[in-house]
């Protein structure tokens, strides 16, 4: 069984999707053992508590520099013997030291079809506002590995979602979550834990 840590910064609906999938026996070969939040008071922490999952706040502002912040993260990860890190709405940049320590073992969910509407500054409702401003008819979600480039690692799964004419950023965000994010993330985590993801450069192969 692979130990999974989920990193969060907000409401944690993606964390909830993972916890629900775990309860339904849909995460094969892995178990969520720890949740790390970038700030206190976020609802995701309550979701973790309700499921009896160990949760901790690691706040960048509390450390003198990025190196010490990275050390705190690495200690958390080692303590829980983590084999997979899932960024589920995590709004802090993961230090390079942590990325180097977990190559192709950190996955992120992004609420657009990468390489569109991604990179620095594209988070939360801003992504969906940009989609509406551009007038595109299709958006979606992407699960990808995390490397040192923001939203730049190899892509694991993508799912398209229609943009409707009367959408607001809020309605679009909700549809992308319901139709794509909450399905793709548990699927990606399960495939990873089953050892069914092969990486060949920028391309990934999902084994049956
Ligand atoms: C999601 O849209 C996710 O794709 C993005 O941040 C949002 C987090 O939502 N990275 P939640 O905290 O999981 O509800």
mmCIF file with all atom_site columns, C-alpha atoms and ligand atoms in Angstrom:
data_model
loop_
_atom_site.group_PDB
_atom_site.id
_atom_site.type_symbol
_atom_site.label_atom_id
_atom_site.label_alt_id
_atom_site.label_comp_id
_atom_site.label_asym_id
_atom_site.label_entity_id
_atom_site.label_seq_id
_atom_site.pdbx_PDB_ins_code
_atom_site.Cartn_x
_atom_site.Cartn_y
_atom_site.Cartn_z
_atom_site.occupancy
_atom_site.B_iso_or_equiv
_atom_site.pdbx_formal_charge
_atom_site.auth_seq_id
_atom_site.auth_comp_id
_atom_site.auth_asym_id
_atom_site.auth_atom_id
_atom_site.pdbx_PDB_model_num
ATOM   1   C CA . UNK A 1 1   ? 0.000   0.000  0.000   1.00 0.00 ? 1   UNK A CA 1
ATOM   2   C CA . UNK A 1 2   ? 1.346   3.377  -1.020  1.00 0.00 ? 2   UNK A CA 1
ATOM   3   C CA . UNK A 1 3   ? 0.924   6.185  1.502   1.00 0.00 ? 3   UNK A CA 1
ATOM   4   C CA . UNK A 1 4   ? -0.697  9.276  -0.031  1.00 0.00 ? 4   UNK A CA 1
ATOM   5   C CA . UNK A 1 5   ? -0.497  12.883 1.246   1.00 0.00 ? 5   UNK A CA 1
ATOM   6   C CA . UNK A 1 6   ? -2.959  15.479 -0.013  1.00 0.00 ? 6   UNK A CA 1
ATOM   7   C CA . UNK A 1 7   ? -1.901  19.154 0.026   1.00 0.00 ? 7   UNK A CA 1
ATOM   8   C CA . UNK A 1 8   ? -4.738  21.695 0.268   1.00 0.00 ? 8   UNK A CA 1
ATOM   9   C CA . UNK A 1 9   ? -5.388  25.425 0.653   1.00 0.00 ? 9   UNK A CA 1
ATOM   10  C CA . UNK A 1 10  ? -9.144  25.827 0.493   1.00 0.00 ? 10  UNK A CA 1
ATOM   11  C CA . UNK A 1 11  ? -12.532 24.153 0.575   1.00 0.00 ? 11  UNK A CA 1
ATOM   12  C CA . UNK A 1 12  ? -11.146 20.762 -0.299  1.00 0.00 ? 12  UNK A CA 1
ATOM   13  C CA . UNK A 1 13  ? -13.834 19.425 -2.620  1.00 0.00 ? 13  UNK A CA 1
ATOM   14  C CA . UNK A 1 14  ? -11.147 17.524 -4.517  1.00 0.00 ? 14  UNK A CA 1
ATOM   15  C CA . UNK A 1 15  ? -9.888  16.093 -1.226  1.00 0.00 ? 15  UNK A CA 1
ATOM   16  C CA . UNK A 1 16  ? -13.482 15.053 -0.533  1.00 0.00 ? 16  UNK A CA 1
ATOM   17  C CA . UNK A 1 17  ? -13.707 13.336 -3.929  1.00 0.00 ? 17  UNK A CA 1
ATOM   18  C CA . UNK A 1 18  ? -10.570 11.370 -3.035  1.00 0.00 ? 18  UNK A CA 1
ATOM   19  C CA . UNK A 1 19  ? -11.885 10.452 0.426   1.00 0.00 ? 19  UNK A CA 1
ATOM   20  C CA . UNK A 1 20  ? -15.211 9.340  -1.075  1.00 0.00 ? 20  UNK A CA 1
ATOM   21  C CA . UNK A 1 21  ? -13.427 7.261  -3.704  1.00 0.00 ? 21  UNK A CA 1
ATOM   22  C CA . UNK A 1 22  ? -11.265 5.695  -1.010  1.00 0.00 ? 22  UNK A CA 1
ATOM   23  C CA . UNK A 1 23  ? -14.335 4.821  1.042   1.00 0.00 ? 23  UNK A CA 1
ATOM   24  C CA . UNK A 1 24  ? -15.956 3.290  -2.035  1.00 0.00 ? 24  UNK A CA 1
ATOM   25  C CA . UNK A 1 25  ? -12.875 1.117  -2.584  1.00 0.00 ? 25  UNK A CA 1
ATOM   26  C CA . UNK A 1 26  ? -11.944 2.926  -5.778  1.00 0.00 ? 26  UNK A CA 1
ATOM   27  C CA . UNK A 1 27  ? -8.387  3.830  -4.819  1.00 0.00 ? 27  UNK A CA 1
ATOM   28  C CA . UNK A 1 28  ? -6.454  0.654  -5.488  1.00 0.00 ? 28  UNK A CA 1
ATOM   29  C CA . UNK A 1 29  ? -3.009  0.129  -3.991  1.00 0.00 ? 29  UNK A CA 1
ATOM   30  C CA . UNK A 1 30  ? -2.908  3.319  -1.938  1.00 0.00 ? 30  UNK A CA 1
ATOM   31  C CA . UNK A 1 31  ? -4.345  5.038  1.105   1.00 0.00 ? 31  UNK A CA 1
ATOM   32  C CA . UNK A 1 32  ? -4.652  8.687  2.099   1.00 0.00 ? 32  UNK A CA 1
ATOM   33  C CA . UNK A 1 33  ? -2.769  8.942  5.378   1.00 0.00 ? 33  UNK A CA 1
ATOM   34  C CA . UNK A 1 34  ? -2.062  12.655 5.760   1.00 0.00 ? 34  UNK A CA 1
ATOM   35  C CA . UNK A 1 35  ? -3.309  16.095 4.744   1.00 0.00 ? 35  UNK A CA 1
ATOM   36  C CA . UNK A 1 36  ? -1.145  19.217 4.709   1.00 0.00 ? 36  UNK A CA 1
ATOM   37  C CA . UNK A 1 37  ? -2.695  22.697 4.532   1.00 0.00 ? 37  UNK A CA 1
ATOM   38  C CA . UNK A 1 38  ? -0.875  25.891 3.548   1.00 0.00 ? 38  UNK A CA 1
ATOM   39  C CA . UNK A 1 39  ? -2.886  27.916 6.065   1.00 0.00 ? 39  UNK A CA 1
ATOM   40  C CA . UNK A 1 40  ? -5.080  27.332 9.134   1.00 0.00 ? 40  UNK A CA 1
ATOM   41  C CA . UNK A 1 41  ? -8.868  27.500 9.153   1.00 0.00 ? 41  UNK A CA 1
ATOM   42  C CA . UNK A 1 42  ? -9.527  26.038 5.725   1.00 0.00 ? 42  UNK A CA 1
ATOM   43  C CA . UNK A 1 43  ? -12.519 23.718 5.400   1.00 0.00 ? 43  UNK A CA 1
ATOM   44  C CA . UNK A 1 44  ? -10.354 20.978 3.875   1.00 0.00 ? 44  UNK A CA 1
ATOM   45  C CA . UNK A 1 45  ? -8.862  20.461 7.357   1.00 0.00 ? 45  UNK A CA 1
ATOM   46  C CA . UNK A 1 46  ? -12.328 19.708 8.734   1.00 0.00 ? 46  UNK A CA 1
ATOM   47  C CA . UNK A 1 47  ? -12.926 17.189 5.979   1.00 0.00 ? 47  UNK A CA 1
ATOM   48  C CA . UNK A 1 48  ? -9.683  15.442 6.963   1.00 0.00 ? 48  UNK A CA 1
ATOM   49  C CA . UNK A 1 49  ? -10.650 15.458 10.653  1.00 0.00 ? 49  UNK A CA 1
ATOM   50  C CA . UNK A 1 50  ? -14.073 13.953 9.873   1.00 0.00 ? 50  UNK A CA 1
ATOM   51  C CA . UNK A 1 51  ? -12.310 11.045 8.200   1.00 0.00 ? 51  UNK A CA 1
ATOM   52  C CA . UNK A 1 52  ? -9.761  10.636 11.006  1.00 0.00 ? 52  UNK A CA 1
ATOM   53  C CA . UNK A 1 53  ? -6.879  11.599 8.713   1.00 0.00 ? 53  UNK A CA 1
ATOM   54  C CA . UNK A 1 54  ? -3.825  13.238 10.276  1.00 0.00 ? 54  UNK A CA 1
ATOM   55  C CA . UNK A 1 55  ? -3.714  16.888 9.224   1.00 0.00 ? 55  UNK A CA 1
ATOM   56  C CA . UNK A 1 56  ? -1.118  19.577 9.677   1.00 0.00 ? 56  UNK A CA 1
ATOM   57  C CA . UNK A 1 57  ? -0.632  23.212 8.708   1.00 0.00 ? 57  UNK A CA 1
ATOM   58  C CA . UNK A 1 58  ? 2.736   24.107 7.215   1.00 0.00 ? 58  UNK A CA 1
ATOM   59  C CA . UNK A 1 59  ? 2.810   27.848 6.578   1.00 0.00 ? 59  UNK A CA 1
ATOM   60  C CA . UNK A 1 60  ? 5.490   29.353 4.364   1.00 0.00 ? 60  UNK A CA 1
ATOM   61  C CA . UNK A 1 61  ? 5.355   32.646 6.278   1.00 0.00 ? 61  UNK A CA 1
ATOM   62  C CA . UNK A 1 62  ? 6.505   30.885 9.445   1.00 0.00 ? 62  UNK A CA 1
ATOM   63  C CA . UNK A 1 63  ? 9.872   29.912 7.969   1.00 0.00 ? 63  UNK A CA 1
ATOM   64  C CA . UNK A 1 64  ? 12.898  32.130 7.499   1.00 0.00 ? 64  UNK A CA 1
ATOM   65  C CA . UNK A 1 65  ? 13.429  31.036 3.894   1.00 0.00 ? 65  UNK A CA 1
ATOM   66  C CA . UNK A 1 66  ? 12.347  28.544 1.232   1.00 0.00 ? 66  UNK A CA 1
ATOM   67  C CA . UNK A 1 67  ? 15.017  26.034 2.305   1.00 0.00 ? 67  UNK A CA 1
ATOM   68  C CA . UNK A 1 68  ? 13.543  25.823 5.804   1.00 0.00 ? 68  UNK A CA 1
ATOM   69  C CA . UNK A 1 69  ? 10.013  25.641 4.412   1.00 0.00 ? 69  UNK A CA 1
ATOM   70  C CA . UNK A 1 70  ? 11.146  22.738 2.211   1.00 0.00 ? 70  UNK A CA 1
ATOM   71  C CA . UNK A 1 71  ? 12.691  21.005 5.223   1.00 0.00 ? 71  UNK A CA 1
ATOM   72  C CA . UNK A 1 72  ? 9.409   21.245 7.136   1.00 0.00 ? 72  UNK A CA 1
ATOM   73  C CA . UNK A 1 73  ? 7.559   19.737 4.187   1.00 0.00 ? 73  UNK A CA 1
ATOM   74  C CA . UNK A 1 74  ? 10.118  16.953 3.777   1.00 0.00 ? 74  UNK A CA 1
ATOM   75  C CA . UNK A 1 75  ? 9.928   16.119 7.482   1.00 0.00 ? 75  UNK A CA 1
ATOM   76  C CA . UNK A 1 76  ? 6.139   15.868 7.224   1.00 0.00 ? 76  UNK A CA 1
ATOM   77  C CA . UNK A 1 77  ? 6.474   13.606 4.160   1.00 0.00 ? 77  UNK A CA 1
ATOM   78  C CA . UNK A 1 78  ? 9.105   11.359 5.745   1.00 0.00 ? 78  UNK A CA 1
ATOM   79  C CA . UNK A 1 79  ? 7.173   11.101 8.997   1.00 0.00 ? 79  UNK A CA 1
ATOM   80  C CA . UNK A 1 80  ? 4.195   9.690  7.126   1.00 0.00 ? 80  UNK A CA 1
ATOM   81  C CA . UNK A 1 81  ? 6.352   7.636  4.716   1.00 0.00 ? 81  UNK A CA 1
ATOM   82  C CA . UNK A 1 82  ? 4.651   9.232  1.744   1.00 0.00 ? 82  UNK A CA 1
ATOM   83  C CA . UNK A 1 83  ? 4.979   7.705  -1.729  1.00 0.00 ? 83  UNK A CA 1
ATOM   84  C CA . UNK A 1 84  ? 2.574   10.012 -3.584  1.00 0.00 ? 84  UNK A CA 1
ATOM   85  C CA . UNK A 1 85  ? 1.775   13.694 -3.046  1.00 0.00 ? 85  UNK A CA 1
ATOM   86  C CA . UNK A 1 86  ? -1.489  15.042 -4.453  1.00 0.00 ? 86  UNK A CA 1
ATOM   87  C CA . UNK A 1 87  ? -1.889  18.806 -4.842  1.00 0.00 ? 87  UNK A CA 1
ATOM   88  C CA . UNK A 1 88  ? -5.635  19.398 -4.590  1.00 0.00 ? 88  UNK A CA 1
ATOM   89  C CA . UNK A 1 89  ? -6.127  23.142 -4.735  1.00 0.00 ? 89  UNK A CA 1
ATOM   90  C CA . UNK A 1 90  ? -2.747  23.807 -3.087  1.00 0.00 ? 90  UNK A CA 1
ATOM   91  C CA . UNK A 1 91  ? -1.937  27.474 -3.640  1.00 0.00 ? 91  UNK A CA 1
ATOM   92  C CA . UNK A 1 92  ? 1.639   27.588 -2.372  1.00 0.00 ? 92  UNK A CA 1
ATOM   93  C CA . UNK A 1 93  ? 4.558   26.843 -4.703  1.00 0.00 ? 93  UNK A CA 1
ATOM   94  C CA . UNK A 1 94  ? 6.162   23.505 -3.842  1.00 0.00 ? 94  UNK A CA 1
ATOM   95  C CA . UNK A 1 95  ? 9.890   24.158 -3.247  1.00 0.00 ? 95  UNK A CA 1
ATOM   96  C CA . UNK A 1 96  ? 12.265  22.679 -5.836  1.00 0.00 ? 96  UNK A CA 1
ATOM   97  C CA . UNK A 1 97  ? 13.974  20.621 -3.167  1.00 0.00 ? 97  UNK A CA 1
ATOM   98  C CA . UNK A 1 98  ? 10.700  18.776 -2.523  1.00 0.00 ? 98  UNK A CA 1
ATOM   99  C CA . UNK A 1 99  ? 10.043  18.352 -6.257  1.00 0.00 ? 99  UNK A CA 1
ATOM   100 C CA . UNK A 1 100 ? 13.543  16.892 -6.698  1.00 0.00 ? 100 UNK A CA 1
ATOM   101 C CA . UNK A 1 101 ? 12.955  14.498 -3.777  1.00 0.00 ? 101 UNK A CA 1
ATOM   102 C CA . UNK A 1 102 ? 9.706   13.208 -5.340  1.00 0.00 ? 102 UNK A CA 1
ATOM   103 C CA . UNK A 1 103 ? 10.305  13.066 -9.122  1.00 0.00 ? 103 UNK A CA 1
ATOM   104 C CA . UNK A 1 104 ? 7.086   12.132 -10.943 1.00 0.00 ? 104 UNK A CA 1
ATOM   105 C CA . UNK A 1 105 ? 5.551   11.391 -7.544  1.00 0.00 ? 105 UNK A CA 1
ATOM   106 C CA . UNK A 1 106 ? 3.646   14.659 -7.169  1.00 0.00 ? 106 UNK A CA 1
ATOM   107 C CA . UNK A 1 107 ? 0.426   15.176 -9.112  1.00 0.00 ? 107 UNK A CA 1
ATOM   108 C CA . UNK A 1 108 ? -1.684  18.293 -9.467  1.00 0.00 ? 108 UNK A CA 1
ATOM   109 C CA . UNK A 1 109 ? -5.207  18.973 -10.703 1.00 0.00 ? 109 UNK A CA 1
ATOM   110 C CA . UNK A 1 110 ? -5.591  22.107 -12.808 1.00 0.00 ? 110 UNK A CA 1
ATOM   111 C CA . UNK A 1 111 ? -9.028  23.414 -13.889 1.00 0.00 ? 111 UNK A CA 1
ATOM   112 C CA . UNK A 1 112 ? -8.317  23.947 -17.605 1.00 0.00 ? 112 UNK A CA 1
ATOM   113 C CA . UNK A 1 113 ? -7.040  22.015 -20.582 1.00 0.00 ? 113 UNK A CA 1
ATOM   114 C CA . UNK A 1 114 ? -3.271  22.564 -20.290 1.00 0.00 ? 114 UNK A CA 1
ATOM   115 C CA . UNK A 1 115 ? -1.425  24.191 -22.118 1.00 0.00 ? 115 UNK A CA 1
ATOM   116 C CA . UNK A 1 116 ? -4.287  26.712 -22.243 1.00 0.00 ? 116 UNK A CA 1
ATOM   117 C CA . UNK A 1 117 ? -5.122  28.950 -19.270 1.00 0.00 ? 117 UNK A CA 1
ATOM   118 C CA . UNK A 1 118 ? -2.315  27.751 -17.013 1.00 0.00 ? 118 UNK A CA 1
ATOM   119 C CA . UNK A 1 119 ? 0.951   28.897 -15.498 1.00 0.00 ? 119 UNK A CA 1
ATOM   120 C CA . UNK A 1 120 ? 1.695   31.622 -12.941 1.00 0.00 ? 120 UNK A CA 1
ATOM   121 C CA . UNK A 1 121 ? -1.408  33.576 -11.880 1.00 0.00 ? 121 UNK A CA 1
ATOM   122 C CA . UNK A 1 122 ? -3.894  31.063 -13.277 1.00 0.00 ? 122 UNK A CA 1
ATOM   123 C CA . UNK A 1 123 ? -5.624  29.690 -10.191 1.00 0.00 ? 123 UNK A CA 1
ATOM   124 C CA . UNK A 1 124 ? -9.145  29.512 -8.782  1.00 0.00 ? 124 UNK A CA 1
ATOM   125 C CA . UNK A 1 125 ? -11.799 31.639 -10.457 1.00 0.00 ? 125 UNK A CA 1
ATOM   126 C CA . UNK A 1 126 ? -9.143  33.510 -12.459 1.00 0.00 ? 126 UNK A CA 1
ATOM   127 C CA . UNK A 1 127 ? -8.777  30.487 -14.721 1.00 0.00 ? 127 UNK A CA 1
ATOM   128 C CA . UNK A 1 128 ? -12.494 30.373 -15.490 1.00 0.00 ? 128 UNK A CA 1
ATOM   129 C CA . UNK A 1 129 ? -12.685 34.160 -15.957 1.00 0.00 ? 129 UNK A CA 1
ATOM   130 C CA . UNK A 1 130 ? -9.862  33.920 -18.511 1.00 0.00 ? 130 UNK A CA 1
ATOM   131 C CA . UNK A 1 131 ? -11.688 31.107 -20.315 1.00 0.00 ? 131 UNK A CA 1
ATOM   132 C CA . UNK A 1 132 ? -14.833 33.258 -20.550 1.00 0.00 ? 132 UNK A CA 1
ATOM   133 C CA . UNK A 1 133 ? -12.836 36.331 -21.640 1.00 0.00 ? 133 UNK A CA 1
ATOM   134 C CA . UNK A 1 134 ? -11.233 34.320 -24.440 1.00 0.00 ? 134 UNK A CA 1
ATOM   135 C CA . UNK A 1 135 ? -14.641 33.152 -25.664 1.00 0.00 ? 135 UNK A CA 1
ATOM   136 C CA . UNK A 1 136 ? -13.611 29.514 -26.047 1.00 0.00 ? 136 UNK A CA 1
ATOM   137 C CA . UNK A 1 137 ? -16.415 26.949 -26.208 1.00 0.00 ? 137 UNK A CA 1
ATOM   138 C CA . UNK A 1 138 ? -14.566 24.104 -24.504 1.00 0.00 ? 138 UNK A CA 1
ATOM   139 C CA . UNK A 1 139 ? -12.532 23.994 -21.303 1.00 0.00 ? 139 UNK A CA 1
ATOM   140 C CA . UNK A 1 140 ? -11.901 21.168 -18.842 1.00 0.00 ? 140 UNK A CA 1
ATOM   141 C CA . UNK A 1 141 ? -9.449  19.833 -16.307 1.00 0.00 ? 141 UNK A CA 1
ATOM   142 C CA . UNK A 1 142 ? -5.966  18.325 -16.393 1.00 0.00 ? 142 UNK A CA 1
ATOM   143 C CA . UNK A 1 143 ? -4.146  16.022 -13.993 1.00 0.00 ? 143 UNK A CA 1
ATOM   144 C CA . UNK A 1 144 ? -0.390  16.295 -14.456 1.00 0.00 ? 144 UNK A CA 1
ATOM   145 C CA . UNK A 1 145 ? 2.897   15.546 -12.757 1.00 0.00 ? 145 UNK A CA 1
ATOM   146 C CA . UNK A 1 146 ? 4.544   18.451 -10.994 1.00 0.00 ? 146 UNK A CA 1
ATOM   147 C CA . UNK A 1 147 ? 7.976   19.613 -12.087 1.00 0.00 ? 147 UNK A CA 1
ATOM   148 C CA . UNK A 1 148 ? 9.800   22.923 -11.586 1.00 0.00 ? 148 UNK A CA 1
ATOM   149 C CA . UNK A 1 149 ? 7.670   24.669 -14.234 1.00 0.00 ? 149 UNK A CA 1
ATOM   150 C CA . UNK A 1 150 ? 4.238   25.836 -12.957 1.00 0.00 ? 150 UNK A CA 1
ATOM   151 C CA . UNK A 1 151 ? 1.603   23.546 -14.554 1.00 0.00 ? 151 UNK A CA 1
ATOM   152 C CA . UNK A 1 152 ? 4.409   22.200 -16.765 1.00 0.00 ? 152 UNK A CA 1
ATOM   153 C CA . UNK A 1 153 ? 4.860   18.494 -15.916 1.00 0.00 ? 153 UNK A CA 1
ATOM   154 C CA . UNK A 1 154 ? 3.799   15.505 -18.018 1.00 0.00 ? 154 UNK A CA 1
ATOM   155 C CA . UNK A 1 155 ? 0.033   15.179 -18.472 1.00 0.00 ? 155 UNK A CA 1
ATOM   156 C CA . UNK A 1 156 ? -1.762  12.126 -17.069 1.00 0.00 ? 156 UNK A CA 1
ATOM   157 C CA . UNK A 1 157 ? -5.461  12.760 -17.759 1.00 0.00 ? 157 UNK A CA 1
ATOM   158 C CA . UNK A 1 158 ? -7.615  15.457 -19.354 1.00 0.00 ? 158 UNK A CA 1
ATOM   159 C CA . UNK A 1 159 ? -11.355 15.819 -19.699 1.00 0.00 ? 159 UNK A CA 1
ATOM   160 C CA . UNK A 1 160 ? -13.210 18.406 -21.764 1.00 0.00 ? 160 UNK A CA 1
ATOM   161 C CA . UNK A 1 161 ? -16.192 20.367 -20.435 1.00 0.00 ? 161 UNK A CA 1
ATOM   162 C CA . UNK A 1 162 ? -18.492 22.644 -22.462 1.00 0.00 ? 162 UNK A CA 1
ATOM   163 C CA . UNK A 1 163 ? -18.646 26.382 -21.824 1.00 0.00 ? 163 UNK A CA 1
ATOM   164 C CA . UNK A 1 164 ? -22.280 27.556 -21.837 1.00 0.00 ? 164 UNK A CA 1
ATOM   165 C CA . UNK A 1 165 ? -23.358 30.963 -23.172 1.00 0.00 ? 165 UNK A CA 1
ATOM   166 C CA . UNK A 1 166 ? -24.646 32.287 -19.850 1.00 0.00 ? 166 UNK A CA 1
ATOM   167 C CA . UNK A 1 167 ? -21.788 30.940 -17.716 1.00 0.00 ? 167 UNK A CA 1
ATOM   168 C CA . UNK A 1 168 ? -20.215 32.994 -14.968 1.00 0.00 ? 168 UNK A CA 1
ATOM   169 C CA . UNK A 1 169 ? -16.788 32.044 -13.571 1.00 0.00 ? 169 UNK A CA 1
ATOM   170 C CA . UNK A 1 170 ? -18.656 30.439 -10.655 1.00 0.00 ? 170 UNK A CA 1
ATOM   171 C CA . UNK A 1 171 ? -21.025 28.286 -12.739 1.00 0.00 ? 171 UNK A CA 1
ATOM   172 C CA . UNK A 1 172 ? -18.178 27.240 -15.008 1.00 0.00 ? 172 UNK A CA 1
ATOM   173 C CA . UNK A 1 173 ? -15.957 26.349 -12.044 1.00 0.00 ? 173 UNK A CA 1
ATOM   174 C CA . UNK A 1 174 ? -18.713 24.185 -10.605 1.00 0.00 ? 174 UNK A CA 1
ATOM   175 C CA . UNK A 1 175 ? -19.329 22.361 -13.915 1.00 0.00 ? 175 UNK A CA 1
ATOM   176 C CA . UNK A 1 176 ? -15.586 21.717 -14.424 1.00 0.00 ? 176 UNK A CA 1
ATOM   177 C CA . UNK A 1 177 ? -15.371 20.316 -10.901 1.00 0.00 ? 177 UNK A CA 1
ATOM   178 C CA . UNK A 1 178 ? -18.451 18.107 -11.204 1.00 0.00 ? 178 UNK A CA 1
ATOM   179 C CA . UNK A 1 179 ? -17.862 16.821 -14.709 1.00 0.00 ? 179 UNK A CA 1
ATOM   180 C CA . UNK A 1 180 ? -14.083 16.586 -14.708 1.00 0.00 ? 180 UNK A CA 1
ATOM   181 C CA . UNK A 1 181 ? -12.017 17.267 -11.575 1.00 0.00 ? 181 UNK A CA 1
ATOM   182 C CA . UNK A 1 182 ? -13.837 15.072 -9.076  1.00 0.00 ? 182 UNK A CA 1
ATOM   183 C CA . UNK A 1 183 ? -13.672 12.126 -11.496 1.00 0.00 ? 183 UNK A CA 1
ATOM   184 C CA . UNK A 1 184 ? -10.184 12.558 -12.942 1.00 0.00 ? 184 UNK A CA 1
ATOM   185 C CA . UNK A 1 185 ? -8.274  13.025 -9.707  1.00 0.00 ? 185 UNK A CA 1
ATOM   186 C CA . UNK A 1 186 ? -9.367  9.782  -7.970  1.00 0.00 ? 186 UNK A CA 1
ATOM   187 C CA . UNK A 1 187 ? -8.799  7.915  -11.243 1.00 0.00 ? 187 UNK A CA 1
ATOM   188 C CA . UNK A 1 188 ? -5.280  9.313  -11.612 1.00 0.00 ? 188 UNK A CA 1
ATOM   189 C CA . UNK A 1 189 ? -4.418  8.550  -7.984  1.00 0.00 ? 189 UNK A CA 1
ATOM   190 C CA . UNK A 1 190 ? -5.656  4.982  -8.291  1.00 0.00 ? 190 UNK A CA 1
ATOM   191 C CA . UNK A 1 191 ? -3.771  4.369  -11.544 1.00 0.00 ? 191 UNK A CA 1
ATOM   192 C CA . UNK A 1 192 ? -0.604  5.785  -9.994  1.00 0.00 ? 192 UNK A CA 1
ATOM   193 C CA . UNK A 1 193 ? -0.904  3.615  -6.885  1.00 0.00 ? 193 UNK A CA 1
ATOM   194 C CA . UNK A 1 194 ? -1.505  0.544  -9.039  1.00 0.00 ? 194 UNK A CA 1
ATOM   195 C CA . UNK A 1 195 ? 1.734   1.273  -10.880 1.00 0.00 ? 195 UNK A CA 1
ATOM   196 C CA . UNK A 1 196 ? -0.128  1.712  -14.149 1.00 0.00 ? 196 UNK A CA 1
ATOM   197 C CA . UNK A 1 197 ? 1.430   4.976  -15.279 1.00 0.00 ? 197 UNK A CA 1
ATOM   198 C CA . UNK A 1 198 ? 4.533   4.953  -17.440 1.00 0.00 ? 198 UNK A CA 1
ATOM   199 C CA . UNK A 1 199 ? 6.369   8.168  -18.238 1.00 0.00 ? 199 UNK A CA 1
ATOM   200 C CA . UNK A 1 200 ? 8.300   8.561  -21.477 1.00 0.00 ? 200 UNK A CA 1
ATOM   201 C CA . UNK A 1 201 ? 9.631   12.110 -21.590 1.00 0.00 ? 201 UNK A CA 1
ATOM   202 C CA . UNK A 1 202 ? 6.654   14.434 -21.793 1.00 0.00 ? 202 UNK A CA 1
ATOM   203 C CA . UNK A 1 203 ? 4.288   11.619 -22.692 1.00 0.00 ? 203 UNK A CA 1
ATOM   204 C CA . UNK A 1 204 ? 2.593   9.225  -20.323 1.00 0.00 ? 204 UNK A CA 1
ATOM   205 C CA . UNK A 1 205 ? 1.122   5.829  -21.014 1.00 0.00 ? 205 UNK A CA 1
ATOM   206 C CA . UNK A 1 206 ? -1.762  4.587  -18.854 1.00 0.00 ? 206 UNK A CA 1
ATOM   207 C CA . UNK A 1 207 ? -1.670  0.790  -18.724 1.00 0.00 ? 207 UNK A CA 1
ATOM   208 C CA . UNK A 1 208 ? -4.983  -1.112 -18.776 1.00 0.00 ? 208 UNK A CA 1
HETATM 209 C C1 . LIG B 2 .   ? -9.845  23.316 -8.005  1.00 0.00 ? 1   LIG B C1 1
HETATM 210 O O1 . LIG B 2 .   ? -10.491 23.972 -9.052  1.00 0.00 ? 1   LIG B O1 1
HETATM 211 C C2 . LIG B 2 .   ? -8.511  22.792 -8.475  1.00 0.00 ? 1   LIG B C2 1
HETATM 212 O O2 . LIG B 2 .   ? -8.504  22.376 -9.796  1.00 0.00 ? 1   LIG B O2 1
HETATM 213 C C3 . LIG B 2 .   ? -7.637  23.984 -8.322  1.00 0.00 ? 1   LIG B C3 1
HETATM 214 O O3 . LIG B 2 .   ? -8.094  24.634 -7.143  1.00 0.00 ? 1   LIG B O3 1
HETATM 215 C C4 . LIG B 2 .   ? -9.451  24.286 -6.900  1.00 0.00 ? 1   LIG B C4 1
HETATM 216 C C5 . LIG B 2 .   ? -9.514  23.686 -5.517  1.00 0.00 ? 1   LIG B C5 1
HETATM 217 O O4 . LIG B 2 .   ? -10.796 23.424 -5.084  1.00 0.00 ? 1   LIG B O4 1
HETATM 218 N N1 . LIG B 2 .   ? -6.242  23.619 -8.359  1.00 0.00 ? 1   LIG B N1 1
HETATM 219 P P1 . LIG B 2 .   ? -11.044 22.520 -3.797  1.00 0.00 ? 1   LIG B P1 1
HETATM 220 O O5 . LIG B 2 .   ? -10.277 23.139 -2.635  1.00 0.00 ? 1   LIG B O5 1
HETATM 221 O O6 . LIG B 2 .   ? -10.597 21.123 -4.094  1.00 0.00 ? 1   LIG B O6 1
HETATM 222 O O7 . LIG B 2 .   ? -12.526 22.589 -3.562  1.00 0.00 ? 1   LIG B O7 1
#
